[in-house]
């Protein structure tokens, strides 16, 4: 039953008692629009927005929503790429953006205690000033927050060597749907007591509770880092080079692939960022504590690249050149957005050995459906981002986008891959979940969801397929 205007006003008044102050509860049409979208092209409108500053306030908000059977959509900075932070109709958006304190950097135990609204890049800068290192590096690291990274189990280029967000979650404080506050994990190096609830909540996309504090593992900062670029006359040669490098015993920090269309889009906004007279480039990063070993790894990578037909291999000569190279890589998404009115960013992941086959299939899909589908991503760990460039106002084109998206998923699954390497499922790919996980595993996930959230108030409409829903993206 729709929530009436009087009921909405009553909820807003109760929330203002829980979170007093200016602009802590937002109800204007402008604010509801601003909190109604993420980095996908979808949008919605919240019932209202609340911006707490403490775990106690989050707990009280949950108790109210649980009692009134009103949905909650937890939200950090809204930079996600699967629709996870987009509120369902008549949901309270619980924004953790004001919970943005780095509570502690513990150098002895190599961990940081942070609130969920801390910007990822700010955390990295703070710990690096102490000689420590927080590896996860999503491309949106200057905009995204730790809470969203945990919800989506975010990754980034350095995942190849260092792993995704889940590999750094030592402990979580979580508010359950009914307002109960639990803590799981701690600062210990090892912890095998009971079920691994840290893993359960990490990547749960806000469907089980709201994270209000995280203890994150840190590493010693590597003393030496090196970056390089290899240009190839064909993307097939570049793709074939990646498994060869991974089979050599070298573990690069990152291996990134960009095809010619991606390169052209980046060069449109940053002329000369990448070589233009090539079909693809690979970007490499290596790091370590021994300069000779790091340089030796880069020598071996260059030899492998040239053996696979690299027509150009350039090493960054300074930290500034290296930073420029990776800043150009992080500019891919906004660069693609300038080529066509809309883009559907994808996130499939396959075994590294299947990278060449996936690249070939995506190019074939683009040709057959007459679509621009630039291919880029974290080739070293098999996580590619085919982006379908399009115009949502053209129904014929959108019909082709639907079919192309379906075929990209099917290609990834047929090659032993999965629907998402780091962006999550959200609303984008939920109708394909059973194909990936199987009916029994998906049913187990539903039972866990029902046990933790029996009234279904936590981020409804995400992750789980709609009963009888179409086996396609939501594109409208």
Short mmCIF file of C-alpha atoms in Angstrom, two decimals, residues 7 22 38 65 85 90 112 131 152 155 170 175 248 250 261 266 280 308 312 317 341 395:
data_model
loop_
_atom_site.label_atom_id
_atom_site.label_comp_id
_atom_site.label_asym_id
_atom_site.label_seq_id
_atom_site.Cartn_x
_atom_site.Cartn_y
_atom_site.Cartn_z
CA UNK A 7 2.57 9.21 6.89
CA UNK A 22 19.96 21.33 9.75
CA UNK A 38 24.01 6.39 -8.95
CA UNK A 65 11.75 1.59 9.73
CA UNK A 85 22.40 2.75 -4.15
CA UNK A 90 9.06 4.63 -1.04
CA UNK A 112 42.67 1.30 10.19
CA UNK A 131 54.36 4.29 5.63
CA UNK A 152 29.82 -3.90 -3.44
CA UNK A 155 38.12 -3.85 -6.62
CA UNK A 170 39.17 -7.43 9.47
CA UNK A 175 23.24 -2.44 12.18
CA UNK A 248 55.68 -16.66 -16.31
CA UNK A 250 55.63 -12.72 -12.39
CA UNK A 261 37.95 2.81 -29.31
CA UNK A 266 40.50 9.17 -23.77
CA UNK A 280 45.23 -1.83 -28.13
CA UNK A 308 53.63 -11.05 -28.61
CA UNK A 312 56.05 0.04 -28.69
CA UNK A 317 60.57 7.75 -16.21
CA UNK A 341 24.48 10.15 -25.02
CA UNK A 395 14.15 2.23 -29.15
#
